[in-house]
mmCIF file of C-alpha atoms in Angstrom:
data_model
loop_
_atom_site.group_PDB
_atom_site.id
_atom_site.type_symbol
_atom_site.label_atom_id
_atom_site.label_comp_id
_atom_site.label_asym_id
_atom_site.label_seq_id
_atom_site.Cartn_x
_atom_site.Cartn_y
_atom_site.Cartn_z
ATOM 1 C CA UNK A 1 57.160 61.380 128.569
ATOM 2 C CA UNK A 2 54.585 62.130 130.161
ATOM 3 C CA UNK A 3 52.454 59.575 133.034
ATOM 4 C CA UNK A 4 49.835 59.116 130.768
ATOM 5 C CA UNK A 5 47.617 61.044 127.879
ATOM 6 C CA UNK A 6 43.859 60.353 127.524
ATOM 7 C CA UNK A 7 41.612 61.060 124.588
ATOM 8 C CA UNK A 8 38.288 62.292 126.326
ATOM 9 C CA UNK A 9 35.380 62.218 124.347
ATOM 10 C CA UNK A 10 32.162 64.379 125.259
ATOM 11 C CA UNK A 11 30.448 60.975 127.122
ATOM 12 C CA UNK A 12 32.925 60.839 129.526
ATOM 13 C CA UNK A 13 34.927 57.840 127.574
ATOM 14 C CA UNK A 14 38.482 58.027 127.705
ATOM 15 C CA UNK A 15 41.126 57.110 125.378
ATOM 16 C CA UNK A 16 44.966 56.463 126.339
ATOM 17 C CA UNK A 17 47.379 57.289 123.319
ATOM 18 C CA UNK A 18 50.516 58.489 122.934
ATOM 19 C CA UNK A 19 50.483 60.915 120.647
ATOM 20 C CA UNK A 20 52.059 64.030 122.253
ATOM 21 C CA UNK A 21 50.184 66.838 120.337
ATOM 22 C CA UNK A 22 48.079 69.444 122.385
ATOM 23 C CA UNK A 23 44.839 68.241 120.826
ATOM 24 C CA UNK A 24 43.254 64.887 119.555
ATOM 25 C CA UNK A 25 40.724 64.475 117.089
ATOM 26 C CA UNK A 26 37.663 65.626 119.428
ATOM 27 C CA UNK A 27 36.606 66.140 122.723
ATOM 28 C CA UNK A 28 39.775 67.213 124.796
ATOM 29 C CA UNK A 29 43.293 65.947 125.942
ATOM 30 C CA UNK A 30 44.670 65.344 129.068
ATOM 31 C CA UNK A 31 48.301 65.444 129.998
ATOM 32 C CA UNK A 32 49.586 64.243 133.218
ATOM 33 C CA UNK A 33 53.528 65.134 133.933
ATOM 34 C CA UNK A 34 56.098 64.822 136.567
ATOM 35 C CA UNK A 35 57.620 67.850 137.124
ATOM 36 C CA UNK A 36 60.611 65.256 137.773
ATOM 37 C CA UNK A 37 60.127 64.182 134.088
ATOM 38 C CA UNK A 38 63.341 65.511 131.861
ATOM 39 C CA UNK A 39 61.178 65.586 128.669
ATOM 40 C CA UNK A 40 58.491 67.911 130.045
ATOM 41 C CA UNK A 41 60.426 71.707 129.870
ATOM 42 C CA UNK A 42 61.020 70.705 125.816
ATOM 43 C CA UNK A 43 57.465 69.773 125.917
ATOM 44 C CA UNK A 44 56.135 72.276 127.357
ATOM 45 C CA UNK A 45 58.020 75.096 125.169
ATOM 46 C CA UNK A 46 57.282 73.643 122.056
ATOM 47 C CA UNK A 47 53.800 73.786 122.297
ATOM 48 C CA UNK A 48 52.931 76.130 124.943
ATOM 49 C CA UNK A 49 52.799 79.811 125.607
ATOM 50 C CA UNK A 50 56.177 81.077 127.285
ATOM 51 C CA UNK A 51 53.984 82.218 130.336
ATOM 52 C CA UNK A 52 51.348 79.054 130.652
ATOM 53 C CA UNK A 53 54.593 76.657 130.073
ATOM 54 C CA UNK A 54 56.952 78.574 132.713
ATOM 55 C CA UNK A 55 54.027 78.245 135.074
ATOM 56 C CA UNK A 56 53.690 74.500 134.854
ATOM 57 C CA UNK A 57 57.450 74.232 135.425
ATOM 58 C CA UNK A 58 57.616 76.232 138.564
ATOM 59 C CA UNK A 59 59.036 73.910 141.286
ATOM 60 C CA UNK A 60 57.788 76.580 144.106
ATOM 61 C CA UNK A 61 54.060 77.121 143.791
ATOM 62 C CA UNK A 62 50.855 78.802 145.714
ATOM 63 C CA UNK A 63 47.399 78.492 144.910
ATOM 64 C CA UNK A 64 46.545 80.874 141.728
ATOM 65 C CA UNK A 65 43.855 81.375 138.767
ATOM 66 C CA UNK A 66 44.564 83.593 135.678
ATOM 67 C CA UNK A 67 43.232 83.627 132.328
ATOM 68 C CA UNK A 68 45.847 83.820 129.610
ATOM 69 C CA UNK A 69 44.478 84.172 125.606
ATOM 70 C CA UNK A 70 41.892 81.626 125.703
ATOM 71 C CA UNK A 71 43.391 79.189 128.217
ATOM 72 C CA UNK A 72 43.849 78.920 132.016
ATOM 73 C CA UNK A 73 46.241 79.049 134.187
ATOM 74 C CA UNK A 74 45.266 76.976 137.660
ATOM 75 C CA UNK A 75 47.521 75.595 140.673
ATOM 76 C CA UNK A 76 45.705 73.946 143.284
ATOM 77 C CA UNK A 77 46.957 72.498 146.539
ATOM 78 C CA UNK A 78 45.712 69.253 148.404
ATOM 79 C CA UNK A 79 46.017 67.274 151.155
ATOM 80 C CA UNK A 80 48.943 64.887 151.622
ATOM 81 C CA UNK A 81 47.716 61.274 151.612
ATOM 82 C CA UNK A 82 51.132 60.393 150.689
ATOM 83 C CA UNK A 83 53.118 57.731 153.497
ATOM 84 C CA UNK A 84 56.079 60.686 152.653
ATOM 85 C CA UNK A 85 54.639 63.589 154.996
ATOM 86 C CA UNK A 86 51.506 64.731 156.919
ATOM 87 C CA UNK A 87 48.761 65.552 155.581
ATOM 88 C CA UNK A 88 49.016 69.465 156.037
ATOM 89 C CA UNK A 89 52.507 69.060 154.018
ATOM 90 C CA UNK A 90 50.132 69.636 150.777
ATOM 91 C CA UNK A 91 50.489 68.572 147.237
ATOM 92 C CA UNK A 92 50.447 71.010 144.807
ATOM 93 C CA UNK A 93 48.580 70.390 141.376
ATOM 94 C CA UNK A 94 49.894 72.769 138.004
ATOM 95 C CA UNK A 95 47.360 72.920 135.316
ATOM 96 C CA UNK A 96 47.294 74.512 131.934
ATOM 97 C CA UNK A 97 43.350 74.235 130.576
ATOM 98 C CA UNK A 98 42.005 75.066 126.986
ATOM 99 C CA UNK A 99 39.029 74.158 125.643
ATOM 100 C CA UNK A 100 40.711 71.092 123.645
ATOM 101 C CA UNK A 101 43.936 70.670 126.209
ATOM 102 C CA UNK A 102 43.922 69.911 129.418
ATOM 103 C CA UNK A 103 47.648 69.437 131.152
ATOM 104 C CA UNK A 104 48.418 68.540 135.056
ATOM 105 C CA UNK A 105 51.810 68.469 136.787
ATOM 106 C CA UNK A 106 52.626 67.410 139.991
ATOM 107 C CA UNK A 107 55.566 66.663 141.903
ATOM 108 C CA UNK A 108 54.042 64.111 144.336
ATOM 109 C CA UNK A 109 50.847 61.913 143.948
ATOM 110 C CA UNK A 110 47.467 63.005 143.709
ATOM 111 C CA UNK A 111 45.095 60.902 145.036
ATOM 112 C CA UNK A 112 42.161 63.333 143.163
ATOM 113 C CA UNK A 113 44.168 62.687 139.991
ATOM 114 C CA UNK A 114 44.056 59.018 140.412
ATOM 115 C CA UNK A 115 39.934 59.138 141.243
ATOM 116 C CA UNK A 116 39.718 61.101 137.867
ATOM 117 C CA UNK A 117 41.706 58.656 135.908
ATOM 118 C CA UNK A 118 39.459 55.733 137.474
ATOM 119 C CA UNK A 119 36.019 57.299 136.235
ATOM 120 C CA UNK A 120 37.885 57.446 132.765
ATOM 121 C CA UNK A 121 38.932 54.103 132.983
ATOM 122 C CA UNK A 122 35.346 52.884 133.895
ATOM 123 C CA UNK A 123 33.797 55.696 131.299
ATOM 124 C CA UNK A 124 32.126 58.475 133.688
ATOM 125 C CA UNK A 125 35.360 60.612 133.452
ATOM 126 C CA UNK A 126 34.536 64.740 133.116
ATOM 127 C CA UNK A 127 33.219 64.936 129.855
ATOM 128 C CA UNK A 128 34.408 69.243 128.971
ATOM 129 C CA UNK A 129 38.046 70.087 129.936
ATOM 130 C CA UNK A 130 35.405 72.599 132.528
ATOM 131 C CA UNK A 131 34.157 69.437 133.491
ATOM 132 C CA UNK A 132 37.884 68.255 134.504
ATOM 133 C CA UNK A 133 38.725 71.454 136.296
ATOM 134 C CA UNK A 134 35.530 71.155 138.447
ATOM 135 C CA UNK A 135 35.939 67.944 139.141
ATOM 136 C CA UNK A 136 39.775 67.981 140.253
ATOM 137 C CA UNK A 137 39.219 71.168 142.386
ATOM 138 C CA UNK A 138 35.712 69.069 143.685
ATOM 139 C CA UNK A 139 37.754 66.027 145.007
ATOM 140 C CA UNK A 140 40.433 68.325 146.289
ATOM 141 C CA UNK A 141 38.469 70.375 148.517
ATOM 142 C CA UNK A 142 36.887 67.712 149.899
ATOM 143 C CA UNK A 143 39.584 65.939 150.756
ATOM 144 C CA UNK A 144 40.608 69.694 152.633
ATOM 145 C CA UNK A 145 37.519 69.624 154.101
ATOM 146 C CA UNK A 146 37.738 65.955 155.585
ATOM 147 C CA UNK A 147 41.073 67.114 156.974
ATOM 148 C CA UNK A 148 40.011 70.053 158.703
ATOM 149 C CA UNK A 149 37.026 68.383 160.189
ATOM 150 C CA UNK A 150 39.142 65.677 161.848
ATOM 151 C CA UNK A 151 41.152 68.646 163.051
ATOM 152 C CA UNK A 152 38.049 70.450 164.899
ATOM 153 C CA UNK A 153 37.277 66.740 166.140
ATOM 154 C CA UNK A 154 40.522 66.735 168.182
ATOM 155 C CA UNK A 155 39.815 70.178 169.158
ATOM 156 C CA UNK A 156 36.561 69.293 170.483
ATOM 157 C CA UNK A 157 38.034 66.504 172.292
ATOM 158 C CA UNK A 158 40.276 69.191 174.161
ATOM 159 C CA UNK A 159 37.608 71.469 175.082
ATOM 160 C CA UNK A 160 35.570 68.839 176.349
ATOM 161 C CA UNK A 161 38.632 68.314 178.463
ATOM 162 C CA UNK A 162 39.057 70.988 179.846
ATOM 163 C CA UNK A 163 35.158 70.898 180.425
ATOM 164 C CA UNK A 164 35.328 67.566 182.442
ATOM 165 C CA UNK A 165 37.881 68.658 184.039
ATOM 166 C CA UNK A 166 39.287 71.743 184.814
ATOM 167 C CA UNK A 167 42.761 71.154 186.093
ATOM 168 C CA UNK A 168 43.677 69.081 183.173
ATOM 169 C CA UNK A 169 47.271 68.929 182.094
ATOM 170 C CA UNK A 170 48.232 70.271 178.673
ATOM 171 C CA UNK A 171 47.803 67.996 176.151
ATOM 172 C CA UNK A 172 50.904 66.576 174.152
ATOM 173 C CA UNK A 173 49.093 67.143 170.945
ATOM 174 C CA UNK A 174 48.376 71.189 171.512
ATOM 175 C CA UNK A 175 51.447 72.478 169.666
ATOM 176 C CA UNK A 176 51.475 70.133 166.781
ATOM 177 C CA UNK A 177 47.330 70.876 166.346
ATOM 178 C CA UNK A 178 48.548 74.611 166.175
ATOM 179 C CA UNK A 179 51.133 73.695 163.681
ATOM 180 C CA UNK A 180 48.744 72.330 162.154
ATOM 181 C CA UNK A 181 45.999 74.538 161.634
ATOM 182 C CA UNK A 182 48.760 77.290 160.712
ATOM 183 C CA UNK A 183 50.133 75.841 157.893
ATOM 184 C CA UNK A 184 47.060 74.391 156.669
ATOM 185 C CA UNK A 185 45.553 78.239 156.619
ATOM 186 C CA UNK A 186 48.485 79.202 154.757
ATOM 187 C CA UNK A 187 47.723 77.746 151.878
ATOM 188 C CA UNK A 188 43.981 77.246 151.804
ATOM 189 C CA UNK A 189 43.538 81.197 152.280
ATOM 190 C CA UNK A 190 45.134 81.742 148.509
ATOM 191 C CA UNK A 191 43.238 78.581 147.495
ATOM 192 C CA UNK A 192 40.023 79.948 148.454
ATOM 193 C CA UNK A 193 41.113 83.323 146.684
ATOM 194 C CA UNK A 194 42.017 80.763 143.878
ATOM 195 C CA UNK A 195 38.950 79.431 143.605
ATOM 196 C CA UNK A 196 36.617 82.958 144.098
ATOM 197 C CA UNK A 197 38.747 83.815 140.881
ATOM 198 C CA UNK A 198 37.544 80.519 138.992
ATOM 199 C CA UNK A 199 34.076 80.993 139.720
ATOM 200 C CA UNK A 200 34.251 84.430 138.592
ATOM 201 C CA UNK A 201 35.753 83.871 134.957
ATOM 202 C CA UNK A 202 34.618 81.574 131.782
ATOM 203 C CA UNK A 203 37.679 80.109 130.318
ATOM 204 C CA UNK A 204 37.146 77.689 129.556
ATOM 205 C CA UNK A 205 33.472 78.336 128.577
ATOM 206 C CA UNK A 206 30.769 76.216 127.739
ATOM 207 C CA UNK A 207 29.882 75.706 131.593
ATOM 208 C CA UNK A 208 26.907 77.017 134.500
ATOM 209 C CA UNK A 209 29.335 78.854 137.097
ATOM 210 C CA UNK A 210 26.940 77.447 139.725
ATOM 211 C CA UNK A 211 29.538 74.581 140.946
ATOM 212 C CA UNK A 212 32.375 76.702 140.810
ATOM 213 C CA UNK A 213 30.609 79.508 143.151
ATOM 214 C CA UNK A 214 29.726 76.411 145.374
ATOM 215 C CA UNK A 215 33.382 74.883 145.366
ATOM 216 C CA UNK A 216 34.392 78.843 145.858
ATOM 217 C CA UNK A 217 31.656 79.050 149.150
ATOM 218 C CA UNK A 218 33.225 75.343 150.416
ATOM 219 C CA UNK A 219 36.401 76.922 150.259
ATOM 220 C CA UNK A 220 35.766 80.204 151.862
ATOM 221 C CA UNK A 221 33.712 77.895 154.314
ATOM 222 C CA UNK A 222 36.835 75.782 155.264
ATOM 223 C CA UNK A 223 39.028 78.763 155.442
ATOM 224 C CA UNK A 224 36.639 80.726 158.450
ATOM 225 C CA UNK A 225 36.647 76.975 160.202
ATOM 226 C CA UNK A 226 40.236 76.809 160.325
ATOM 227 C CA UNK A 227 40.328 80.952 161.396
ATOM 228 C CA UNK A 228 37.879 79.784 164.584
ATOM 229 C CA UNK A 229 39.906 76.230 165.095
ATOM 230 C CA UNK A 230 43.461 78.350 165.517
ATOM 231 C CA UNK A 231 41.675 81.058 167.800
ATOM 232 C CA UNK A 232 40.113 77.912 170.127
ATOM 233 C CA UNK A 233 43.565 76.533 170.113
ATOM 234 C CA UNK A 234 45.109 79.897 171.263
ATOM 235 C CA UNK A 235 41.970 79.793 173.837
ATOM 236 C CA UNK A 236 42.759 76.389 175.389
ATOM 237 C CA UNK A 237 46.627 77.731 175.319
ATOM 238 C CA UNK A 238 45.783 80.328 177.422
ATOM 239 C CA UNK A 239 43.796 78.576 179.363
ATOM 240 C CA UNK A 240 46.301 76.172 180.510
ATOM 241 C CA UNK A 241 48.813 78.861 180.818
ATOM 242 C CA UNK A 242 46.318 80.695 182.706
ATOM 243 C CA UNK A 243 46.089 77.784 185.146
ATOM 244 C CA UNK A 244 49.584 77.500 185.260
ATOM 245 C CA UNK A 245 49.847 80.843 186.296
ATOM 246 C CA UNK A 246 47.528 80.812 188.880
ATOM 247 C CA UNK A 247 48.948 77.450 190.561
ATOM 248 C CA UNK A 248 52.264 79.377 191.008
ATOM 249 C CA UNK A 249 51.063 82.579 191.867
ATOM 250 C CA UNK A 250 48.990 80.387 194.254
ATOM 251 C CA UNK A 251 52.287 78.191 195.569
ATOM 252 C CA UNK A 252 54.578 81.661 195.707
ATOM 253 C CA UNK A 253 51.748 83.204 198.314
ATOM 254 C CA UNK A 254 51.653 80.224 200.668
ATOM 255 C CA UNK A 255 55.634 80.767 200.618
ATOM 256 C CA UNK A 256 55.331 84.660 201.087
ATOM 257 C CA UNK A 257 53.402 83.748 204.067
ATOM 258 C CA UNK A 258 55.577 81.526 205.748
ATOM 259 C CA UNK A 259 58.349 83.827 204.796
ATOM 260 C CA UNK A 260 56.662 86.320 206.606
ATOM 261 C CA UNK A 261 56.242 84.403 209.869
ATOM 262 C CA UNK A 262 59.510 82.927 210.080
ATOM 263 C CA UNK A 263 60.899 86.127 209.431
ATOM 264 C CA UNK A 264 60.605 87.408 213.220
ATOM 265 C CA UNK A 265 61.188 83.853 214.382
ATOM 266 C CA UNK A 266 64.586 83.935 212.701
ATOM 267 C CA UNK A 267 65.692 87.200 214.408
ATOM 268 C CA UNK A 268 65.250 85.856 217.472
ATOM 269 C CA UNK A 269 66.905 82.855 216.978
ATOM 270 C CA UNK A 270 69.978 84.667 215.754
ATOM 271 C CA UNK A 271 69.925 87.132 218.570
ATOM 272 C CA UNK A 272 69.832 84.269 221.000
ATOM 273 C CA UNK A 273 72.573 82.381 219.389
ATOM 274 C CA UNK A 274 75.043 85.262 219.461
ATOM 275 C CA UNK A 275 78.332 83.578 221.827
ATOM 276 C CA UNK A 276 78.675 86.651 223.841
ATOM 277 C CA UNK A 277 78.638 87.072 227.764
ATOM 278 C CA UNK A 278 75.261 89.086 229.445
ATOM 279 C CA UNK A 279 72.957 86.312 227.240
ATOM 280 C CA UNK A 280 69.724 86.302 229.274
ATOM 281 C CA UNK A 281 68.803 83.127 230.687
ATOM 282 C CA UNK A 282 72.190 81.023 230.087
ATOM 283 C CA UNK A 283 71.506 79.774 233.810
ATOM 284 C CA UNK A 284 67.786 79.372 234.341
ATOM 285 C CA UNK A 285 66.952 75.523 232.760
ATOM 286 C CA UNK A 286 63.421 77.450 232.072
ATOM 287 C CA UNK A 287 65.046 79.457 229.376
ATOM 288 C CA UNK A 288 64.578 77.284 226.544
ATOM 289 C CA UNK A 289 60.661 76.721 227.641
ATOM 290 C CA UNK A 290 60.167 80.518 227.902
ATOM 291 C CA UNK A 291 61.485 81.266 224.706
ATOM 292 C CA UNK A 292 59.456 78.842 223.020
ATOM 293 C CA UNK A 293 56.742 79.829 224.271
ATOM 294 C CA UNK A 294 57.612 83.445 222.769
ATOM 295 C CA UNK A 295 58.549 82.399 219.463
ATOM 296 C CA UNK A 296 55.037 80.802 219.353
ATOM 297 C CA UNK A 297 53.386 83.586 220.781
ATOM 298 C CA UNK A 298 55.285 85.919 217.858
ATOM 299 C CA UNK A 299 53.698 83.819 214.985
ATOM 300 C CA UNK A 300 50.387 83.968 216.561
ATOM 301 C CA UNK A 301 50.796 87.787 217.023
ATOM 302 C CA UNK A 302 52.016 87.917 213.241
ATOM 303 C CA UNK A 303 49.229 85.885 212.273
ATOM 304 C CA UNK A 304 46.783 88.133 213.295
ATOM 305 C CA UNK A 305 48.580 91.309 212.140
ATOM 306 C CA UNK A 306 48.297 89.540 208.754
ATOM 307 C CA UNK A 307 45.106 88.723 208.936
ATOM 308 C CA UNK A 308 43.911 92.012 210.101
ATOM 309 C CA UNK A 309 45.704 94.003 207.277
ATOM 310 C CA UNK A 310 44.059 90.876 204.968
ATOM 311 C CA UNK A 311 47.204 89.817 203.769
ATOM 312 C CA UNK A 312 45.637 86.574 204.216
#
């Protein structure tokens, strides 16, 4: 059976019943299923179109909008508000919408469903079955957009970071933000295609296209915010790597250098420690002094050959 079934009337008042046929006596009537529910595929094909009814029973979804004979056929993604997942692991919302049927499926909660139910309940529901669509894909995208704008608030944060100060360490949060705004784009670009394609038809009619084009511009909106928010993530990536880079590139010079002046200094010191007979200086207790004194003189030497061919 399905969640619930509401009788909407063209004030906005709202109804529950049970009776399971497609229409009521006037206005429009809403069906809200689990896909979970056993009862909906028998429900669905006895009163449904083949192609509407094997859309609402799709367990694997993406955001779509086609007209079929005089109805519509409309998934929708949201946010997850759910305690089950984060929010970018989105909730997808099936609908089937006539002019006298309206019919939502979902496999986890809607939080936009339960707002819509509420104005019902308290008698300012959507009074048109257009009215119902609007308002759904309304509290959904704002609910996107509210997401995406906490996301460019952490980014901010970063970039004022790195502002502040430039030798900052990477942040923890960088590669889950990038998750993030990846699979959040990955469904709001087909949403936003979604939603040009609702704006652009009139099933079901009887409605000004002027809040559809507007949810279709928020959309479109959200889509280019999240396009910039992934490219300043990649940007602060870099920049750290960049940083990184430059530390060791920095760290592997100072130990070229050194390389490079104990390079002589070891010669010599392995020359002088051969064990064989004719060593210079085996007798004279000055030996050791003069040889230091050489070594020194060596690095000094190689210092200034470095310098000179600006090695350093």
């Amino acid at each position: 059976m399905p969640l619930y079934i509401y009788d909407i009337l063209s004030d906005g008042t709202a109804t529950p019943t049970t009776d399971t046929s497609p229409t009521g006596v006037s206005g429009y009537r809403w069906f809200h299923f689990d896909l979970k529910d056993p009862e909906l595929p028998q429900w669905a094909n006895a009163h449904l179109h083949p192609i509407p009814a094997g859309a609402l029973l799709q367990t694997e979804t993406r955001p779509r909008c086609d007209v079929h004979d005089d109805g519509l056929m409309l998934n929708l993604r949201g946010v997850n508000l759910n305690s089950d997942g984060p929010a970018d692991q989105m909730v997808a919302v099936r609908m089937w919408v006539t002019d006298q049927t309206v019919v939502t499926v979902r496999m986890r909660r809607v939080f936009a469903i339960e707002d819509i139910r509420k104005a019902l309940e308290a008698g300012t529901g959507p009074d048109s079955s257009a009215a119902f669509v609007e308002a759904l894909a309304s509290r959904l995208t704002e609910r996107v957009q509210n997401t995406v704008f906490e996301l460019a608030d952490q980014v901010d944060d970063l970039e004022d970071a790195i502002h502040d100060d430039d030798d900052a360490p990477l942040p923890d949060n960088l590669a889950e933000l990038r998750r993030t705004a990846i699979r959040l784009r990955r469904y709001l670009g087909p949403q936003r295609d979604a939603l040009m394609a609702l704006a652009a038809t009139d099933t079901p009619a009887g409605n000004s296209p002027l809040h559809r084009r507007e949810l279709a511009n928020l959309a479109m909106l959200t889509v280019e915010e999240l396009d910039s928010l992934q490219g300043r993530l990649t940007a602060i990536n870099d920049h750290h790597n960049a940083r990184a880079a430059e530390a060791q590139n920095r760290n592997s010079y100072i130990l070229s250098i050194v390389a490079a002046i104990f390079l002589p200094l070891g010669f010599i010191t392995g020359l002088f420690g051969v064990n064989v007979g004719g060593m210079p200086g085996v007798d004279n207790p000055a030996a050791f002094t003069m040889l230091c004194i050489s070594m020194a003189a060596v690095s000094v030497v190689s210092l200034v050959v470095m310098r000179w061919l600006k090695w350093i």
